[in-house]
Short mmCIF file of C-alpha atoms (C1' of nucleotides) in Angstrom, two decimals:
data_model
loop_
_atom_site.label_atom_id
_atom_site.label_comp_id
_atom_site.label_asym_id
_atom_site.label_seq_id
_atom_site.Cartn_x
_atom_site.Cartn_y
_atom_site.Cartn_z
CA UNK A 910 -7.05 44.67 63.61
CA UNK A 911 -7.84 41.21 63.27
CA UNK A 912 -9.05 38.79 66.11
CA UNK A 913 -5.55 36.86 66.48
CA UNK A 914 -3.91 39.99 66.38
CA UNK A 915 -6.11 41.33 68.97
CA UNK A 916 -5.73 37.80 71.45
CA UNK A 917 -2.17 37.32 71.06
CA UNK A 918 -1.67 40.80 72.13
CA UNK A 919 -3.07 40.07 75.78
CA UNK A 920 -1.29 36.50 75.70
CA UNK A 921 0.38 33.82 73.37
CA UNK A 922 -2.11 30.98 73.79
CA UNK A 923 -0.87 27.21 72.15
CA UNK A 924 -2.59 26.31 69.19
CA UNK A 925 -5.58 24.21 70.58
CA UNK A 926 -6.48 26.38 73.27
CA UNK A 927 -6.23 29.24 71.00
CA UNK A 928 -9.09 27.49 68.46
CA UNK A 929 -11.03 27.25 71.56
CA UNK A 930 -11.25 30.85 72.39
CA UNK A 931 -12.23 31.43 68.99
CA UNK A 932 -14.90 29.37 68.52
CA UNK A 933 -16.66 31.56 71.28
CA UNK A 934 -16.43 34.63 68.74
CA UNK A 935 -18.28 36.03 66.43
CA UNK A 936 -18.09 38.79 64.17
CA UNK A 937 -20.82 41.18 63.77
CA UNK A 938 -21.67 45.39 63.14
CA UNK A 939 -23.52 48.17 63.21
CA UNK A 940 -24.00 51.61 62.12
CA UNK A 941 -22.64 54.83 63.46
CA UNK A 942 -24.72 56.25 67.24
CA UNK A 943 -25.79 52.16 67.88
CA UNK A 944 -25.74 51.43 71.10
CA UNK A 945 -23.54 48.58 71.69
CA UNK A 946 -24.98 47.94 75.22
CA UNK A 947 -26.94 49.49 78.12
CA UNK A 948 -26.36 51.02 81.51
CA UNK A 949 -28.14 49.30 84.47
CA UNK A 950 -28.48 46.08 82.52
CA UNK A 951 -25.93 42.92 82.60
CA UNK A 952 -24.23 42.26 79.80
CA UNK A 953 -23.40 39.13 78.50
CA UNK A 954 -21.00 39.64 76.34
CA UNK A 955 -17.92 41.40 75.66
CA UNK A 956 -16.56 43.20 72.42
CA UNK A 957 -13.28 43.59 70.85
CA UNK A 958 -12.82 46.37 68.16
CA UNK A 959 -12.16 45.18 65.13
CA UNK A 960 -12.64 49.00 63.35
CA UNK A 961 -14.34 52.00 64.31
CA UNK A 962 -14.83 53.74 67.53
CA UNK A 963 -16.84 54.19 70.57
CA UNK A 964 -17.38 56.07 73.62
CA UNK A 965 -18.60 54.44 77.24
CA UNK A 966 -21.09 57.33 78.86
CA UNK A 967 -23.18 57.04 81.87
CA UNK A 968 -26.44 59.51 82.80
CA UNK A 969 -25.75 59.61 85.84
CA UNK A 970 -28.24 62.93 87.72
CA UNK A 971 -29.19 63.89 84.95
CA UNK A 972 -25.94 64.76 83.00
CA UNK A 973 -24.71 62.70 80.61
CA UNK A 974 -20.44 61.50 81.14
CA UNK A 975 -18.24 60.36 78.66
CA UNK A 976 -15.45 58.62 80.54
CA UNK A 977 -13.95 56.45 77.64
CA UNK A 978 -13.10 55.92 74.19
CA UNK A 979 -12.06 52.85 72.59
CA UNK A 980 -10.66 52.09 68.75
CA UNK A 981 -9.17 49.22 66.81
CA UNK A 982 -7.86 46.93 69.31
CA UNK A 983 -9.48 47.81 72.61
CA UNK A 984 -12.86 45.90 74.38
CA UNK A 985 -15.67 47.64 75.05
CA UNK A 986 -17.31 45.86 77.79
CA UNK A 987 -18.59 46.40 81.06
CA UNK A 988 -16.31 45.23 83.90
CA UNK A 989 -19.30 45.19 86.78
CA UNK A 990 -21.02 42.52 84.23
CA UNK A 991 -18.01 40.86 83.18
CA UNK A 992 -16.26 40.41 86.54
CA UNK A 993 -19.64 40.14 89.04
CA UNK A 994 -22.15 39.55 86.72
CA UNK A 995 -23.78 42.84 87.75
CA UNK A 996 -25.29 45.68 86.40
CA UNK A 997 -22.96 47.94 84.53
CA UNK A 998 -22.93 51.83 84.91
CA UNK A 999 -22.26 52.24 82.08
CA UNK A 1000 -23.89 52.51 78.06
CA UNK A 1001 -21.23 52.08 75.03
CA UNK A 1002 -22.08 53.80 71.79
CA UNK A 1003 -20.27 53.55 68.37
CA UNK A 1004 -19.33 56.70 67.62
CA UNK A 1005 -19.07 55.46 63.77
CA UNK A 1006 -19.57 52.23 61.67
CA UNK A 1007 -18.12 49.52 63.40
CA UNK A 1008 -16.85 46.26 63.34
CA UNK A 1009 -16.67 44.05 66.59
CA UNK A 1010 -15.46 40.72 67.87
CA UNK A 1011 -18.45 39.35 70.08
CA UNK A 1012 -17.50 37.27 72.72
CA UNK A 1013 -20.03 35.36 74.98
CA UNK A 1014 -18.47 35.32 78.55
CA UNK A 1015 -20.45 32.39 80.22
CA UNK A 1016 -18.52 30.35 77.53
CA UNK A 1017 -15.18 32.12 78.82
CA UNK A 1018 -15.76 31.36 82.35
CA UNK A 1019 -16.25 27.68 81.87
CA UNK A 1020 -12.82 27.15 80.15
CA UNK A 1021 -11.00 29.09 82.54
CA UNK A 1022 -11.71 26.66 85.19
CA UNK A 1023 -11.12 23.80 82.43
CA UNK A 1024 -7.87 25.49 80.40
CA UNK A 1025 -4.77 26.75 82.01
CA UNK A 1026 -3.28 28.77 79.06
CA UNK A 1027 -7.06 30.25 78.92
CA UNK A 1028 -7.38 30.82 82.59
CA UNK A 1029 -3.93 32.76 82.05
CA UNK A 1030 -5.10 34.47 79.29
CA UNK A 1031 -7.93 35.97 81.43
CA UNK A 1032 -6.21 36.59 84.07
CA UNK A 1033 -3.10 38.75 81.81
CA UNK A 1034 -6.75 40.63 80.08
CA UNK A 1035 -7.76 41.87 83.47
CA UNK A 1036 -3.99 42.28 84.45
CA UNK A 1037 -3.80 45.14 81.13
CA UNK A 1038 -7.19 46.06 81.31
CA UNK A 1039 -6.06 47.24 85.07
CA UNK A 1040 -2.91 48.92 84.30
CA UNK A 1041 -5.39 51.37 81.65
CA UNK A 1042 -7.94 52.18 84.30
CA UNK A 1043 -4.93 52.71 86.79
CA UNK A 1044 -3.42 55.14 84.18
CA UNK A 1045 -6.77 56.93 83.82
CA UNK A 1046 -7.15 57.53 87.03
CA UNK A 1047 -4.03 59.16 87.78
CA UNK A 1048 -4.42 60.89 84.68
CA UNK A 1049 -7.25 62.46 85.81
CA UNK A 1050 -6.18 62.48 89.32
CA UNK A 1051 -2.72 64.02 88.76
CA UNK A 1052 -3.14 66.03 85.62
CA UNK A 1053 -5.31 69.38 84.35
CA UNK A 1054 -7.70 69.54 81.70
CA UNK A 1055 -5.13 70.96 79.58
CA UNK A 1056 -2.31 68.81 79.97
CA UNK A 1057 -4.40 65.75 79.39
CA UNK A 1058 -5.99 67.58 76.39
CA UNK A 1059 -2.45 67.74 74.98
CA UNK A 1060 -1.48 64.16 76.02
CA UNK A 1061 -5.12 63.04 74.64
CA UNK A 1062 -4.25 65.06 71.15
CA UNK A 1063 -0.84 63.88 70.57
CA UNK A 1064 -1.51 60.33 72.18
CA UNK A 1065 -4.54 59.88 69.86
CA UNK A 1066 -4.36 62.40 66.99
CA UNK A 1067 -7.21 60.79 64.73
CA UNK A 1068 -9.54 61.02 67.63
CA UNK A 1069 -10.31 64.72 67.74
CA UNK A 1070 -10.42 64.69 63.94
CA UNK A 1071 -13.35 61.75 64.62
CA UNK A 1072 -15.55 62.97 68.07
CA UNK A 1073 -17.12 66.02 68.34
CA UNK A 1074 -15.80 68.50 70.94
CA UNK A 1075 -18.33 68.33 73.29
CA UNK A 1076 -17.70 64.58 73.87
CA UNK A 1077 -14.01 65.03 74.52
CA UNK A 1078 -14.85 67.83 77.24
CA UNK A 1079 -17.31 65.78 79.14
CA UNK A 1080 -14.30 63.18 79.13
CA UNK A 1081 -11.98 65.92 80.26
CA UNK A 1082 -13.91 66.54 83.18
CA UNK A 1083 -14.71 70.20 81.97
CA UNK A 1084 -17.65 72.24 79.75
CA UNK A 1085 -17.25 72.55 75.99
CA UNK A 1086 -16.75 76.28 76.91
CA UNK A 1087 -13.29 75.69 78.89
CA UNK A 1088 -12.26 73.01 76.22
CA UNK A 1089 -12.79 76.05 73.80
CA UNK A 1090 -10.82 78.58 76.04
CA UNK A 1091 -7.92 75.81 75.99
CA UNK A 1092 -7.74 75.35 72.27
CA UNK A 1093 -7.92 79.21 71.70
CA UNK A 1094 -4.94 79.29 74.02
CA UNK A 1095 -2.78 76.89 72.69
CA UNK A 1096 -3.42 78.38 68.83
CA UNK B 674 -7.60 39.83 109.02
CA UNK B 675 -5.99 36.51 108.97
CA UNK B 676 -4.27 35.66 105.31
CA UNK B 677 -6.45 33.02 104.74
CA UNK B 678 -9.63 35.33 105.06
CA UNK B 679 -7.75 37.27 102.89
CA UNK B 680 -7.04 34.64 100.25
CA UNK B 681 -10.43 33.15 100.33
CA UNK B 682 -12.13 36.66 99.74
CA UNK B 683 -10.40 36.50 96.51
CA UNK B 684 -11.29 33.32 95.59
CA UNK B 685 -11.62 29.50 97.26
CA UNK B 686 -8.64 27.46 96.31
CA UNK B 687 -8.07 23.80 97.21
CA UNK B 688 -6.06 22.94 100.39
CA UNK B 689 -3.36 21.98 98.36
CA UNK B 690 -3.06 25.53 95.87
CA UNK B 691 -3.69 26.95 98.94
CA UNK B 692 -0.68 25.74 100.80
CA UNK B 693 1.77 26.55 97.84
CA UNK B 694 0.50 29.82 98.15
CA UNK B 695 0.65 30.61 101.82
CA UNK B 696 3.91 28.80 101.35
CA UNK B 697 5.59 32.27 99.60
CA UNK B 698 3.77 34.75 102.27
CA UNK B 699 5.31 36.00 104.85
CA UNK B 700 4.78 38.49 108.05
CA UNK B 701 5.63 42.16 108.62
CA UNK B 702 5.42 44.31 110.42
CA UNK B 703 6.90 48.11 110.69
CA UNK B 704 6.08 51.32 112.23
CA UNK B 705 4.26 54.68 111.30
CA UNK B 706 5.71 56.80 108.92
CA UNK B 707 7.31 53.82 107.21
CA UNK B 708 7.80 53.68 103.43
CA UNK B 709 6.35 50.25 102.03
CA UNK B 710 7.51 50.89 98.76
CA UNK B 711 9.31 53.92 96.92
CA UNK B 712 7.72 55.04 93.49
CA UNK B 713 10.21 54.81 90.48
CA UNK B 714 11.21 51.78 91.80
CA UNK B 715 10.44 48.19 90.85
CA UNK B 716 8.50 46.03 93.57
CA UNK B 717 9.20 42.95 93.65
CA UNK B 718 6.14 42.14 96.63
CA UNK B 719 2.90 42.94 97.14
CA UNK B 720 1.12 43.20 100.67
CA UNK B 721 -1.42 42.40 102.10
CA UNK B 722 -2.51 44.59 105.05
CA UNK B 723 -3.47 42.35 108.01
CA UNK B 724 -3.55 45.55 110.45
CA UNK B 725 -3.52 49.27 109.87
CA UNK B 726 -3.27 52.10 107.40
CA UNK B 727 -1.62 52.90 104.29
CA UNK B 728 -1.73 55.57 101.69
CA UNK B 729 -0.03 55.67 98.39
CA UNK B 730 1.49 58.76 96.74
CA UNK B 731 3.30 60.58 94.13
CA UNK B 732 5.15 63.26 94.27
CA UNK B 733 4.73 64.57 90.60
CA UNK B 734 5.78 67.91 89.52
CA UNK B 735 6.87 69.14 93.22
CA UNK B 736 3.80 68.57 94.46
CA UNK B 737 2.69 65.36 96.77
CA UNK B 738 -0.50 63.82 95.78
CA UNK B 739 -2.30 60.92 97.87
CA UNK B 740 -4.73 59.04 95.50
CA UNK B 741 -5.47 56.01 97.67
CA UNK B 742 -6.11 55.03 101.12
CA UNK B 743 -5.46 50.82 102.11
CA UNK B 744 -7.08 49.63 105.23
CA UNK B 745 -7.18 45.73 107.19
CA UNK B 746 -8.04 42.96 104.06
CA UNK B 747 -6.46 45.23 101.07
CA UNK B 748 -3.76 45.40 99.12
CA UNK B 749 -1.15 47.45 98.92
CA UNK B 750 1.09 47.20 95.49
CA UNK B 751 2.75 48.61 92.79
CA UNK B 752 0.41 47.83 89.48
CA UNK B 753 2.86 48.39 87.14
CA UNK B 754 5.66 46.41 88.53
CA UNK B 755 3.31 43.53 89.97
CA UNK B 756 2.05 43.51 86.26
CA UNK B 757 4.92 44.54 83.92
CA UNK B 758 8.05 44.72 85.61
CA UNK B 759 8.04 48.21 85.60
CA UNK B 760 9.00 51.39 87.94
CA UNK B 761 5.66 52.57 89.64
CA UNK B 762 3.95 55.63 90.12
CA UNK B 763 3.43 55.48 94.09
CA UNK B 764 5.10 55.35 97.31
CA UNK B 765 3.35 53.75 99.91
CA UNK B 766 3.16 54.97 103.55
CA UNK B 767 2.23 53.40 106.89
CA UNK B 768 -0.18 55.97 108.43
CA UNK B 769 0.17 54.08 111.64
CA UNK B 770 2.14 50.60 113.12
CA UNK B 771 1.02 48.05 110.52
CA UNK B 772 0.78 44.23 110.52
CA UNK B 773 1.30 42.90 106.79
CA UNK B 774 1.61 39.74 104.60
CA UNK B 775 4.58 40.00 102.08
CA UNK B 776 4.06 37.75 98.67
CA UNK B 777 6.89 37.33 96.52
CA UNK B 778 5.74 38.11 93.14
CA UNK B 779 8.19 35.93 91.01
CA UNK B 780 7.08 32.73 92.94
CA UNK B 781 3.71 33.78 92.05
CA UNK B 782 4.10 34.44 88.59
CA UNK B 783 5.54 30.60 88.41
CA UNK B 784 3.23 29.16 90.44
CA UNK B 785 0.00 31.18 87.62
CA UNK B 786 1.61 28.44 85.12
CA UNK B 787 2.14 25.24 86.71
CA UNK B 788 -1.58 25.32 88.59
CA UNK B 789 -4.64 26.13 87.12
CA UNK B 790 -6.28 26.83 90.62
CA UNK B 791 -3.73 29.44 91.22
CA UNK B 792 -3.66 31.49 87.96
CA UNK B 793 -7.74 31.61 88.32
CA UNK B 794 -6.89 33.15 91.79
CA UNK B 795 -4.65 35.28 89.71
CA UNK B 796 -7.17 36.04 87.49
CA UNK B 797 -10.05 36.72 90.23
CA UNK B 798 -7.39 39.22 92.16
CA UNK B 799 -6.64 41.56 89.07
CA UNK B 800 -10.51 41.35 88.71
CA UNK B 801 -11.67 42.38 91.87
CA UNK B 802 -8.62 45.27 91.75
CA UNK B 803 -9.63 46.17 88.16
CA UNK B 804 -13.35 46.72 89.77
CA UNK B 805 -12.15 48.60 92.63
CA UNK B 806 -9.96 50.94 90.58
CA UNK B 807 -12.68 51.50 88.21
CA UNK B 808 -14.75 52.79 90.52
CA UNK B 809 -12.78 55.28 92.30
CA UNK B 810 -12.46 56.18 88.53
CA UNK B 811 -15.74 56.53 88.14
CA UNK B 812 -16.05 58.31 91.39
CA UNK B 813 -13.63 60.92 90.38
CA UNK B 814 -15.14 61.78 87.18
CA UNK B 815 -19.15 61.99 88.32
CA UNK B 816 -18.88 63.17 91.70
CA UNK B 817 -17.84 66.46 92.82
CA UNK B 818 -15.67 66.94 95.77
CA UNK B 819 -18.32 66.99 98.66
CA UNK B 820 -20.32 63.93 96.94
CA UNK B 821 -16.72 61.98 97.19
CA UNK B 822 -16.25 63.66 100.86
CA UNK B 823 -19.79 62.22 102.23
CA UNK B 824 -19.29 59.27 100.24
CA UNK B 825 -15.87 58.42 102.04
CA UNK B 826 -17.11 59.58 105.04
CA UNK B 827 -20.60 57.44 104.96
CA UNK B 828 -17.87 53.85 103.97
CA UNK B 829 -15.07 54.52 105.72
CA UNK B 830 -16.27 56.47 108.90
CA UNK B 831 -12.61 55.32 111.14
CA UNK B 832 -10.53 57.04 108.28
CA UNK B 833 -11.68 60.58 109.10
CA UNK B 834 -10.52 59.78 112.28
CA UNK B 835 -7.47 58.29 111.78
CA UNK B 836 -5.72 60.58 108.77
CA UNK B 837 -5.04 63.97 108.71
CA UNK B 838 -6.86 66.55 106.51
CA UNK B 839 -4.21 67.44 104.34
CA UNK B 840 -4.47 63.81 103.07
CA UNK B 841 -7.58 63.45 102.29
CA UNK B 842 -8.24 67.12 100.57
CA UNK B 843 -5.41 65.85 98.70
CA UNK B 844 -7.16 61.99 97.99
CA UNK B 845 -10.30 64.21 96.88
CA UNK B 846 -8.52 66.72 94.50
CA UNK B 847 -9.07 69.86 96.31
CA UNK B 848 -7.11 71.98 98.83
CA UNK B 849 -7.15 71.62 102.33
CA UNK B 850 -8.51 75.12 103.07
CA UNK B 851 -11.27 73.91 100.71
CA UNK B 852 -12.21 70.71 102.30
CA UNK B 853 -12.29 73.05 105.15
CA UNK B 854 -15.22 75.07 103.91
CA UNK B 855 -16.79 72.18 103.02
CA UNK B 856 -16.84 70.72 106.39
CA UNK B 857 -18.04 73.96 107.38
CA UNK B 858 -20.61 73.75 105.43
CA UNK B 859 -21.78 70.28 106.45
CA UNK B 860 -22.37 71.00 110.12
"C1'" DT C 1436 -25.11 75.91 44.88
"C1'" DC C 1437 -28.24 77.33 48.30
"C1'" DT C 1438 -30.53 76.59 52.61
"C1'" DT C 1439 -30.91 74.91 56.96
"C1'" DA C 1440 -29.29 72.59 60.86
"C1'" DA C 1441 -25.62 71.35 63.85
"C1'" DA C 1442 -21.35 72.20 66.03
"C1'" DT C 1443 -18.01 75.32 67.82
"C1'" DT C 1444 -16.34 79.61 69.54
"C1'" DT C 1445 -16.88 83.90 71.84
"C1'" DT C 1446 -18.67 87.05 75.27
"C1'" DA C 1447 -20.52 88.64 79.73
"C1'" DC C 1448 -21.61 87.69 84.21
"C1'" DA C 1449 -22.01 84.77 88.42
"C1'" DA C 1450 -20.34 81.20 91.38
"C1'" DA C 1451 -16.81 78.23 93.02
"C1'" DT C 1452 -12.06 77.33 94.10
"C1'" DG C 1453 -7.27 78.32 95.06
"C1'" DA C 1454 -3.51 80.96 97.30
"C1'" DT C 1455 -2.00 83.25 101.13
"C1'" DA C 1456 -1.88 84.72 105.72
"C1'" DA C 1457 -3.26 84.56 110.23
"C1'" DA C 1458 -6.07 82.93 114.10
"C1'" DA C 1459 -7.91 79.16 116.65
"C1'" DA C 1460 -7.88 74.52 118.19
"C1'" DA C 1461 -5.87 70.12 119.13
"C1'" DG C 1462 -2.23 67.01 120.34
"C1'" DG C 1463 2.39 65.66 122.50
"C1'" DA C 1464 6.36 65.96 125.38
"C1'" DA C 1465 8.58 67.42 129.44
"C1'" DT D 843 -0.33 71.25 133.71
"C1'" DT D 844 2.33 74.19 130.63
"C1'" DC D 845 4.73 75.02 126.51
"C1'" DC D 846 5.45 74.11 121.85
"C1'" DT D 847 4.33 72.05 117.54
"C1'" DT D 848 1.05 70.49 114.34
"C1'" DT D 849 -3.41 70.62 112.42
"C1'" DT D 850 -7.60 72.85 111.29
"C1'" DT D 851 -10.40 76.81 110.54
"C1'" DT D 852 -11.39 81.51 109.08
"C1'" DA D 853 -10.90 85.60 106.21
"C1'" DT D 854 -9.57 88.13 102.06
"C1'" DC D 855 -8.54 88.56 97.38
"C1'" DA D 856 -7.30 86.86 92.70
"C1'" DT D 857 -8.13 83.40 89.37
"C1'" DT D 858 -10.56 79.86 87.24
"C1'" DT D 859 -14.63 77.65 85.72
"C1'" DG D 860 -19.52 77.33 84.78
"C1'" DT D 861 -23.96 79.08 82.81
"C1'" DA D 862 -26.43 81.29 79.35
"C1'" DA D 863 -26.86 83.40 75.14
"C1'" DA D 864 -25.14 85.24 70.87
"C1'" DA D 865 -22.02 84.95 66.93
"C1'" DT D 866 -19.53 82.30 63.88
"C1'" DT D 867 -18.10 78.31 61.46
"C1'" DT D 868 -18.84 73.83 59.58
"C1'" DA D 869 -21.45 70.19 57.68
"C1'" DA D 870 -25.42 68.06 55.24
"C1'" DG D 871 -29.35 67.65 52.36
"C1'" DA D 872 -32.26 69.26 48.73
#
DNA sequence: TCTTAAATTTTACAAATGATAAAAAAGGAA
DNA sequence: TTCCTTTTTTATCATTTGTAAAATTTAAGA
């Protein structure tokens, strides 16, 4: 998925203030287990996923969470930095090769205040970037293990093929053991 | 909480933006028990609770499931028709008599393109919602029942006194009978 | 291909949670 | 206050889920 693709899917921008969000991006990559960026740190920058996959985990006491995963398309970021310019809980890992649209948000923030179109394109990015973490949460809130397991599978298909098992039970809310017992079951 | 408090938690806006915006609120008020807003329905409002108590639920397969509690300076809203038109997931209840501030949401949406000031206040409010949601998120999927019980308790001390049980086991994912033991086990 | 390591599944047992029913306590209305 | 309804707690039992360890399968490198 390339970066216009990836823009104009949040909001159609007009030509000029479109060239100026790009100029704030850059394209880079890294190898498969890199860690994109770091829990209890602020991050400067946010990352749109031009190919691969990654995972956002947090050790919280001691046990390691896996509460996202993001593909071609999505932003890996971390909303405390991004929003408050606070620490986030969370790390992101690629969970393969990856390619990534970098994008430095200090530069963001000073055209929203300077851009309308921009300062509606940010504010439509946090708009769908809400509506996700709303649908999480009553996932998770609403749902078992199994039923999202089933929505997860036929939702994303390529994604259990991709991350190992014990990564997609952690993000189920449930030991690799149960996630076993489920997929025996449903055999 | 006075609606300008409320707007200038979210972000300062000139005297000007701010009048256009206070321009499209207005004040209501209804009793306890009342439904704000009916899930499978699109909202065309959101509201801003200047006095009381509100919970929003779903009443999924048969069973009813509270997954947030709204107190004085928040907001209570349909996501998905606020953002995209569409039917929401929640009703919304008065737990007791309730003084709000009603915003049209179509005289909103015009007002996010014709004043920069206004969409960044736009932008700042899905922010600070997106933050909030993910960490109740985040709450959910660390924290165990009792960690999310003391939690609640420890923030929000006057909602233990001022919502039933049933509510909150069902806020916290657990049964009342459970939330039970656990109080039990607190003492 | 063979060997070794990693990932996944299975099993057995213990602990936690849910369902149900009933008792106790609290709150409201006359 | 007294009676009645609602809410909360307690008790019992069945089910689910977790922990730990072993068995099996899959993947990777030499």
């Amino acid at each position: 998925m390339n970066l216009d693709e990836i823009l104009d899917a949040i909001y159609l921008l007009p030509k000029d203030s479109k060239a100026k969000l790009r100029d704030l991006v850059t394209e880079v990559t890294f190898p498969k287990g890199h860690i994109l960026l770091r829990e209890e740190k602020v991050e400067r920058s946010i990352y749109f996923i031009k190919k691969g996959i990654v995972r956002a985990f947090s050790i919280k006491p001691e046990k390691e969470h896996t509460f996202w995963f993001g593909s071609e398309g999505e932003t890996a970021m971390s909303m405390q930095s991004y929003i408050n310019d606070l620490k986030g809980y969370e790390s992101i890992q690629l969970l393969e090769y990856s390619e990534l649209y970098k994008l430095n948000t200090a530069a963001l923030k000073k055209l929203f205040s300077e851009d309308i179109h921009i300062s509606n394109w940010g504010r439509r990015f946090a708009e769908l970037e809400l509506v996700k973490t709303e649908e999480r949460l009553i996932s998770q809130q609403f749902h078992t293990a199994l039923e999202r397991y089933t929505v997860l599978v036929a939702s994303n298909p390529d994604l259990i093929q991709r991350v190992q098992l014990g990564l997609i039970a952690s993000y189920l809310g449930i030991t690799q053991v149960s996630l076993s017992r489920i997929r025996a079951e449903l055999k």
